[in-house]
């Protein structure tokens, strides 16, 4: 990775990354996906957790891999190595995206066009058409009632985005952020549930066409970036690489070239782990659980708990690559100390450590100076706790609270990661 003094003025998101670095990382993730997709059938018997009756784990992975390929395809035209890696993955995905099972589901459940049909649509936009499958997909879209199932605002935005990608779609028009969207919330990590963060990142992804369009003009970009910064602080504190990557690509999609202390800290965390381990584990990767598995189950476990974070990082690199040459656009005048303070405050709230929260806010107040939006929200939260009647016991912390990822050790200890 180049040093800071080697970075051109237009370096994306204020990071120490140039086109060579970003292109190399994209190829790494694309090749990772292309190696593992053909192994999904052998992996599926080892998947843990309840699966959706319509969209299986394997199908979810195929859709996400198609999104990765699509994002990288858009920046591959001037770089033969990236183009070759994209085409290799696309060729691997084709039989899965247009399988007989998917065709049957499109006919039986037309609403599935918005889920399993996505991989076909993205491959079609990458120049890999299939006239017969497209006729079925278009018929399913036409047959599906747009109001069923009832959708959250970001899913409504997803429908608009998919429609814009379809043949004859209106790709030049802005995607509407409906009333009730989290994009209008002007909130912080203190007030948000993990599902809200998921909604935020996906609303930005769909609403900007992965950074290729301006967001709905009614959305306050600066306010959304402030929310992303607050969420980044919490994920930095908990070392959640998956959400850190999503928040970073959301900021880059919303305002290409954007940079601040929060995005720089997020990039440093993500790339630091990537360079140290050679892969990016999800928050649920457990070294002890991995070690207890039978050797035959370990590759599936390793892939299950690394693929999404790796795909997210690949999309992030594609979005940053797309913005190369743009001048940096600072969106917050925060210092590294502000990032660290916000991370500690948000973690104290999530862990319901009122003693820690009180001490942190006391130090910030004594130091003087303006408080960040996260600090103000934490102060309001603490005041609310003082108004609530107590019987001497504190309410239980949320189930996700305090969860931190611990590095699973040298990359060679995870043989399923791509060998």
Coordinates of C-alpha atoms in Angstrom, one line a residue:
X1 CA 0.0 0.0 0.0
X2 CA 1.5 3.4 -0.9
X3 CA 2.5 5.8 1.8
X4 CA 0.7 9.1 2.4
X5 CA 3.4 11.1 0.6
X6 CA 2.8 9.0 -2.5
X7 CA -0.9 9.7 -2.7
X8 CA -2.1 12.1 -5.4
X9 CA -4.3 15.0 -4.4
X10 CA -7.4 13.3 -5.7
X11 CA -6.9 10.2 -3.6
X12 CA -10.4 8.7 -2.8
X13 CA -11.9 9.4 0.6
X14 CA -8.7 10.8 2.0
X15 CA -7.1 7.3 2.0
X16 CA -3.7 6.1 1.1
X17 CA -4.9 4.2 -2.0
X18 CA -4.3 4.7 -5.7
X19 CA -5.7 3.0 -8.7
X20 CA -3.2 0.2 -8.6
X21 CA -4.0 -0.7 -5.0
X22 CA -7.8 -0.5 -5.5
X23 CA -7.6 -2.5 -8.7
X24 CA -5.5 -5.1 -7.1
X25 CA -8.0 -5.4 -4.2
X26 CA -10.9 -5.7 -6.5
X27 CA -9.3 -8.5 -8.4
X28 CA -8.5 -10.3 -5.2
X29 CA -12.1 -10.2 -4.1
X30 CA -13.5 -11.1 -7.5
X31 CA -11.1 -14.1 -7.7
X32 CA -12.1 -15.1 -4.2
X33 CA -15.8 -15.2 -5.2
X34 CA -15.0 -17.1 -8.4
X35 CA -13.2 -19.8 -6.5
X36 CA -15.9 -20.3 -3.9
X37 CA -19.2 -20.0 -5.9
X38 CA -18.6 -23.4 -7.6
X39 CA -18.3 -25.0 -4.1
X40 CA -21.6 -23.7 -2.8
X41 CA -23.4 -27.0 -3.3
X42 CA -20.8 -28.8 -1.1
X43 CA -20.9 -26.0 1.4
X44 CA -24.7 -25.8 1.9
X45 CA -24.9 -28.9 4.0
X46 CA -22.8 -27.1 6.6
X47 CA -24.7 -23.8 6.6
X48 CA -26.0 -22.9 10.1
X49 CA -29.0 -20.9 10.9
X50 CA -32.6 -20.7 9.6
X51 CA -32.8 -20.2 5.9
X52 CA -35.5 -18.3 3.9
X53 CA -37.9 -20.8 2.2
X54 CA -37.6 -18.9 -1.1
X55 CA -34.2 -17.4 -1.2
X56 CA -31.7 -19.9 0.1
X57 CA -28.3 -19.0 1.5
X58 CA -26.7 -20.1 -1.8
X59 CA -29.0 -17.9 -3.8
X60 CA -28.4 -14.9 -1.5
X61 CA -24.6 -15.4 -2.0
X62 CA -25.1 -15.5 -5.8
X63 CA -27.1 -12.2 -5.8
X64 CA -24.5 -10.5 -3.7
X65 CA -21.7 -11.9 -5.9
X66 CA -23.5 -10.5 -8.9
X67 CA -23.7 -7.1 -7.2
X68 CA -20.0 -7.2 -6.6
X69 CA -19.3 -8.1 -10.3
X70 CA -21.6 -5.4 -11.5
X71 CA -19.9 -2.7 -9.3
X72 CA -16.5 -3.8 -10.6
X73 CA -17.7 -4.1 -14.2
X74 CA -18.5 -0.4 -14.2
X75 CA -14.9 0.5 -13.6
X76 CA -13.2 -2.2 -15.6
X77 CA -13.2 -0.8 -19.1
X78 CA -9.8 0.8 -18.9
X79 CA -8.2 -2.0 -16.9
X80 CA -7.9 -5.4 -18.6
X81 CA -7.0 -7.3 -15.4
X82 CA -10.2 -6.1 -13.6
X83 CA -12.2 -6.8 -16.8
X84 CA -10.8 -10.4 -16.9
X85 CA -11.6 -11.0 -13.2
X86 CA -15.1 -9.6 -13.7
X87 CA -15.7 -11.9 -16.7
X88 CA -14.4 -14.9 -14.8
X89 CA -16.8 -14.4 -12.0
X90 CA -19.7 -13.6 -14.3
X91 CA -19.2 -16.8 -16.2
X92 CA -19.2 -18.7 -12.9
X93 CA -22.4 -17.0 -11.8
X94 CA -24.4 -17.5 -15.0
X95 CA -25.7 -21.1 -14.4
X96 CA -26.6 -20.2 -10.8
X97 CA -28.4 -16.9 -11.7
X98 CA -30.4 -18.6 -14.5
X99 CA -30.9 -22.0 -13.0
X100 CA -34.0 -24.1 -13.6
X101 CA -35.0 -23.6 -9.9
X102 CA -34.9 -19.9 -10.3
X103 CA -36.9 -20.0 -13.4
X104 CA -39.5 -22.2 -11.6
X105 CA -39.7 -19.7 -8.7
X106 CA -40.1 -16.7 -11.1
X107 CA -43.1 -18.5 -12.6
X108 CA -44.6 -19.7 -9.3
X109 CA -43.8 -16.6 -7.2
X110 CA -43.5 -13.5 -9.5
X111 CA -42.5 -11.4 -6.5
X112 CA -39.2 -13.3 -6.4
X113 CA -38.1 -11.3 -9.4
X114 CA -37.0 -8.6 -6.8
X115 CA -34.7 -11.1 -5.1
X116 CA -33.5 -14.1 -7.1
X117 CA -34.1 -12.2 -10.3
X118 CA -31.6 -9.6 -9.4
X119 CA -28.6 -11.6 -10.4
X120 CA -30.0 -12.2 -13.9
X121 CA -30.7 -8.5 -14.3
X122 CA -27.2 -7.4 -13.2
X123 CA -25.6 -9.9 -15.5
X124 CA -27.8 -8.7 -18.4
X125 CA -26.6 -5.1 -17.7
X126 CA -23.0 -6.4 -17.8
X127 CA -23.5 -7.5 -21.4
X128 CA -24.5 -11.1 -20.8
X129 CA -28.1 -11.4 -22.1
X130 CA -30.4 -14.4 -22.3
X131 CA -33.5 -13.6 -24.3
X132 CA -35.6 -16.5 -23.1
X133 CA -34.8 -15.9 -19.4
X134 CA -35.3 -12.2 -19.8
X135 CA -38.8 -12.8 -21.3
X136 CA -39.6 -14.9 -18.2
X137 CA -38.1 -12.3 -15.8
X138 CA -40.0 -9.4 -17.5
X139 CA -43.3 -11.4 -17.3
X140 CA -42.7 -12.1 -13.6
X141 CA -42.1 -8.4 -12.9
X142 CA -45.2 -7.4 -14.9
X143 CA -47.3 -10.0 -13.0
X144 CA -46.1 -9.1 -9.5
X145 CA -48.3 -6.6 -7.6
X146 CA -45.9 -3.7 -6.7
X147 CA -47.7 -3.3 -3.3
X148 CA -47.2 -6.9 -2.3
X149 CA -45.4 -7.6 -0.1
X150 CA -45.6 -4.4 1.9
X151 CA -42.1 -2.9 1.8
X152 CA -40.0 -0.7 4.0
X153 CA -38.8 2.6 2.4
X154 CA -35.4 1.3 1.4
X155 CA -37.0 -1.8 -0.2
X156 CA -39.3 0.6 -2.2
X157 CA -36.1 2.4 -3.3
X158 CA -34.6 -1.0 -4.3
X159 CA -37.7 -1.6 -6.6
X160 CA -37.1 1.7 -8.3
X161 CA -33.4 0.9 -8.8
X162 CA -34.1 -2.5 -10.3
X163 CA -36.7 -1.0 -12.6
X164 CA -34.2 1.6 -13.8
X165 CA -31.7 -1.2 -14.6
X166 CA -34.3 -3.3 -16.6
X167 CA -34.4 -2.9 -20.4
X168 CA -36.1 0.3 -21.2
X169 CA -35.6 1.6 -17.6
X170 CA -35.2 5.3 -16.9
X171 CA -31.6 5.3 -15.5
X172 CA -31.2 9.1 -15.7
X173 CA -33.9 9.9 -13.2
X174 CA -33.4 10.3 -9.5
X175 CA -34.7 7.5 -7.3
X176 CA -37.3 8.8 -4.8
X177 CA -36.7 8.4 -1.1
X178 CA -40.2 8.0 0.2
X179 CA -41.6 9.6 3.4
X180 CA -40.5 7.7 6.4
X181 CA -37.1 6.8 5.0
X182 CA -34.2 6.8 7.4
X183 CA -32.5 9.2 5.0
X184 CA -34.6 12.0 6.5
X185 CA -34.0 10.9 10.1
X186 CA -31.0 13.2 11.1
X187 CA -30.1 10.8 13.8
X188 CA -27.0 9.2 15.4
X189 CA -25.8 5.7 16.3
X190 CA -27.1 6.4 19.9
X191 CA -30.7 6.2 18.7
X192 CA -30.3 3.5 16.0
X193 CA -30.8 -0.2 16.0
X194 CA -28.6 -2.4 13.8
X195 CA -31.5 -2.8 11.4
X196 CA -31.6 1.0 11.0
X197 CA -28.0 1.0 9.9
X198 CA -28.7 -1.7 7.4
X199 CA -31.6 0.3 6.0
X200 CA -29.4 3.5 5.8
X201 CA -26.6 1.9 3.9
X202 CA -29.0 0.1 1.5
X203 CA -31.1 3.2 0.9
X204 CA -28.0 5.1 -0.1
X205 CA -26.8 2.2 -2.3
X206 CA -30.1 2.0 -4.2
X207 CA -30.8 5.7 -4.1
X208 CA -27.5 6.7 -5.7
X209 CA -27.2 3.7 -8.1
X210 CA -24.0 2.8 -6.3
X211 CA -22.7 6.3 -6.5
X212 CA -23.6 6.9 -10.2
X213 CA -26.6 9.3 -9.5
X214 CA -27.3 12.1 -7.2
X215 CA -29.6 11.3 -4.3
X216 CA -33.2 12.5 -4.1
X217 CA -32.7 16.3 -3.8
X218 CA -35.0 16.4 -0.7
X219 CA -32.4 14.4 1.2
X220 CA -30.0 16.5 3.2
X221 CA -26.6 15.1 2.2
X222 CA -24.7 16.7 5.0
X223 CA -27.1 15.4 7.6
X224 CA -26.9 11.9 6.2
X225 CA -23.1 12.0 6.2
X226 CA -23.2 13.1 9.8
X227 CA -25.3 10.0 10.6
X228 CA -22.8 7.8 8.7
X229 CA -20.0 9.3 10.7
X230 CA -21.7 8.5 14.0
X231 CA -22.4 5.0 12.9
X232 CA -18.8 4.6 11.8
X233 CA -17.6 5.6 15.2
X234 CA -19.7 2.8 16.8
X235 CA -18.5 0.2 14.4
X236 CA -14.9 1.2 14.8
X237 CA -15.3 0.8 18.5
X238 CA -16.8 -2.6 18.2
X239 CA -14.5 -3.5 15.3
X240 CA -17.3 -4.6 13.0
X241 CA -15.6 -4.8 9.7
X242 CA -18.7 -5.7 7.8
X243 CA -20.7 -2.6 8.7
X244 CA -17.6 -0.4 8.6
X245 CA -17.2 -1.4 4.9
X246 CA -20.9 -0.7 4.2
X247 CA -20.8 2.7 5.9
X248 CA -17.6 3.6 4.0
X249 CA -19.1 2.8 0.6
X250 CA -22.3 4.6 1.6
X251 CA -20.4 7.8 2.3
X252 CA -18.4 7.4 -1.0
X253 CA -21.6 6.7 -3.0
X254 CA -23.5 9.7 -1.4
X255 CA -20.7 12.2 -2.1
X256 CA -17.8 10.8 -4.2
X257 CA -14.5 12.0 -2.9
X258 CA -15.8 12.7 0.5
X259 CA -13.3 12.6 3.4
X260 CA -13.1 13.2 7.1
X261 CA -11.5 11.8 10.2
X262 CA -14.3 9.1 10.5
X263 CA -13.8 7.7 7.0
X264 CA -10.0 7.8 7.3
X265 CA -10.2 5.8 10.6
X266 CA -12.6 3.3 9.0
X267 CA -10.4 2.8 6.0
X268 CA -7.4 2.3 8.2
X269 CA -9.1 -0.3 10.3
X270 CA -10.4 -2.2 7.3
X271 CA -7.2 -2.2 5.3
X272 CA -5.1 -2.8 8.4
X273 CA -6.9 -6.1 9.2
X274 CA -7.0 -7.0 5.5
X275 CA -3.2 -6.6 5.2
X276 CA -2.5 -8.4 8.5
X277 CA -4.7 -11.4 8.0
X278 CA -5.2 -11.6 4.2
X279 CA -9.0 -11.7 4.6
X280 CA -11.8 -9.9 6.4
X281 CA -13.8 -11.8 9.0
X282 CA -17.4 -11.0 9.9
X283 CA -18.3 -10.2 13.5
X284 CA -19.6 -13.8 14.0
X285 CA -16.3 -15.5 13.0
X286 CA -15.2 -17.5 16.1
X287 CA -11.8 -19.0 16.2
X288 CA -12.8 -21.5 18.9
X289 CA -15.9 -22.5 17.0
X290 CA -13.9 -22.9 13.8
X291 CA -11.3 -25.1 15.7
X292 CA -14.0 -27.4 17.0
X293 CA -15.4 -28.2 13.5
X294 CA -14.6 -31.3 11.6
X295 CA -12.0 -30.6 8.8
X296 CA -14.7 -31.1 6.1
X297 CA -16.9 -28.4 7.6
X298 CA -14.2 -25.8 8.1
X299 CA -14.0 -24.4 4.5
X300 CA -17.8 -23.8 4.5
X301 CA -17.6 -22.1 7.9
X302 CA -14.7 -19.9 6.8
X303 CA -16.5 -18.8 3.7
X304 CA -19.8 -18.2 5.4
X305 CA -18.1 -15.9 7.9
X306 CA -15.9 -14.0 5.5
X307 CA -17.6 -13.7 2.1
X308 CA -20.0 -10.8 2.9
X309 CA -17.3 -8.6 4.4
X310 CA -15.0 -9.4 1.5
X311 CA -17.7 -8.6 -1.1
X312 CA -18.5 -5.3 0.7
X313 CA -14.8 -4.4 0.6
X314 CA -14.6 -5.2 -3.1
X315 CA -17.6 -2.9 -3.8
X316 CA -16.0 -0.2 -1.6
X317 CA -12.8 -0.4 -3.7
X318 CA -14.9 -0.2 -6.9
X319 CA -16.7 2.9 -5.7
X320 CA -13.5 4.6 -4.6
X321 CA -11.8 3.6 -7.9
X322 CA -14.7 5.3 -9.8
X323 CA -14.0 8.5 -7.9
X324 CA -10.2 8.6 -8.7
X325 CA -9.1 12.0 -9.9
X326 CA -11.9 13.9 -8.0
X327 CA -10.6 16.4 -5.5
X328 CA -11.2 15.4 -1.8
X329 CA -14.4 16.9 -0.4
X330 CA -14.2 17.3 3.4
X331 CA -17.6 16.9 5.0
X332 CA -16.8 17.2 8.7
X333 CA -14.2 19.1 10.7
X334 CA -13.6 16.4 13.2
X335 CA -10.3 15.3 14.8
X336 CA -9.2 11.8 15.5
X337 CA -10.0 12.5 19.2
X338 CA -13.7 13.2 18.2
X339 CA -13.9 9.8 16.5
X340 CA -12.5 8.0 19.5
X341 CA -14.8 9.9 21.9
X342 CA -17.8 9.1 19.7
X343 CA -16.9 5.4 19.6
X344 CA -16.6 5.3 23.4
X345 CA -19.9 7.1 24.0
X346 CA -21.8 5.0 21.5
X347 CA -20.4 1.8 23.0
X348 CA -21.3 2.9 26.5
X349 CA -24.9 3.5 25.4
X350 CA -25.2 0.1 23.7
X351 CA -23.6 -1.7 26.7
X352 CA -25.8 0.4 29.1
X353 CA -22.7 1.5 31.0
X354 CA -24.1 4.6 32.6
X355 CA -21.1 5.0 34.8
X356 CA -18.8 5.1 31.8
X357 CA -21.2 7.4 29.9
X358 CA -21.3 9.8 32.8
X359 CA -17.5 9.9 33.1
X360 CA -17.0 10.4 29.4
X361 CA -19.6 13.2 29.1
X362 CA -18.1 14.9 32.2
X363 CA -14.6 15.0 30.6
X364 CA -16.0 16.3 27.4
X365 CA -17.9 19.0 29.1
X366 CA -14.9 20.0 31.2
X367 CA -12.7 20.2 28.2
X368 CA -15.0 22.7 26.6
X369 CA -15.5 23.2 22.9
X370 CA -18.4 22.0 20.7
X371 CA -19.9 18.6 21.2
X372 CA -20.4 16.2 18.3
X373 CA -23.9 15.1 17.3
X374 CA -23.1 11.7 19.0
X375 CA -22.1 13.4 22.2
X376 CA -25.2 15.5 22.3
X377 CA -27.4 12.4 21.7
X378 CA -25.5 10.5 24.4
X379 CA -26.2 13.4 26.8
X380 CA -29.9 13.3 26.0
X381 CA -29.9 9.6 26.5
X382 CA -28.2 9.9 29.9
X383 CA -30.7 12.5 31.0
X384 CA -33.6 10.2 30.0
X385 CA -32.1 7.4 32.2
X386 CA -32.1 9.8 35.2
X387 CA -35.8 10.5 34.8
X388 CA -36.9 6.8 34.7
X389 CA -38.0 5.2 38.0
X390 CA -35.7 2.4 39.1
X391 CA -36.1 -0.4 41.5
X392 CA -32.4 -0.8 42.0
X393 CA -31.8 -2.9 39.0
X394 CA -30.8 -1.8 35.5
X395 CA -32.5 -3.1 32.4
X396 CA -30.7 -5.8 30.5
X397 CA -28.4 -4.7 27.7
X398 CA -29.4 -5.5 24.1
X399 CA -28.4 -8.9 22.8
X400 CA -26.0 -7.4 20.3
X401 CA -24.5 -5.2 22.9
X402 CA -20.8 -5.3 23.6
X403 CA -20.1 -7.8 20.8
X404 CA -16.6 -7.3 19.5
X405 CA -14.7 -9.2 16.9
X406 CA -11.4 -10.9 17.9
X407 CA -8.8 -11.6 15.2
X408 CA -8.8 -15.3 14.5
X409 CA -5.0 -15.4 14.1
X410 CA -2.8 -16.0 11.1
X411 CA -4.5 -16.4 7.8
X412 CA -3.0 -19.8 7.3
X413 CA -5.0 -21.1 10.2
X414 CA -8.2 -20.7 8.1
X415 CA -7.6 -23.1 5.2
X416 CA -11.0 -22.6 3.7
X417 CA -10.5 -19.0 2.8
X418 CA -9.6 -19.6 -0.8
X419 CA -7.1 -22.4 -1.3

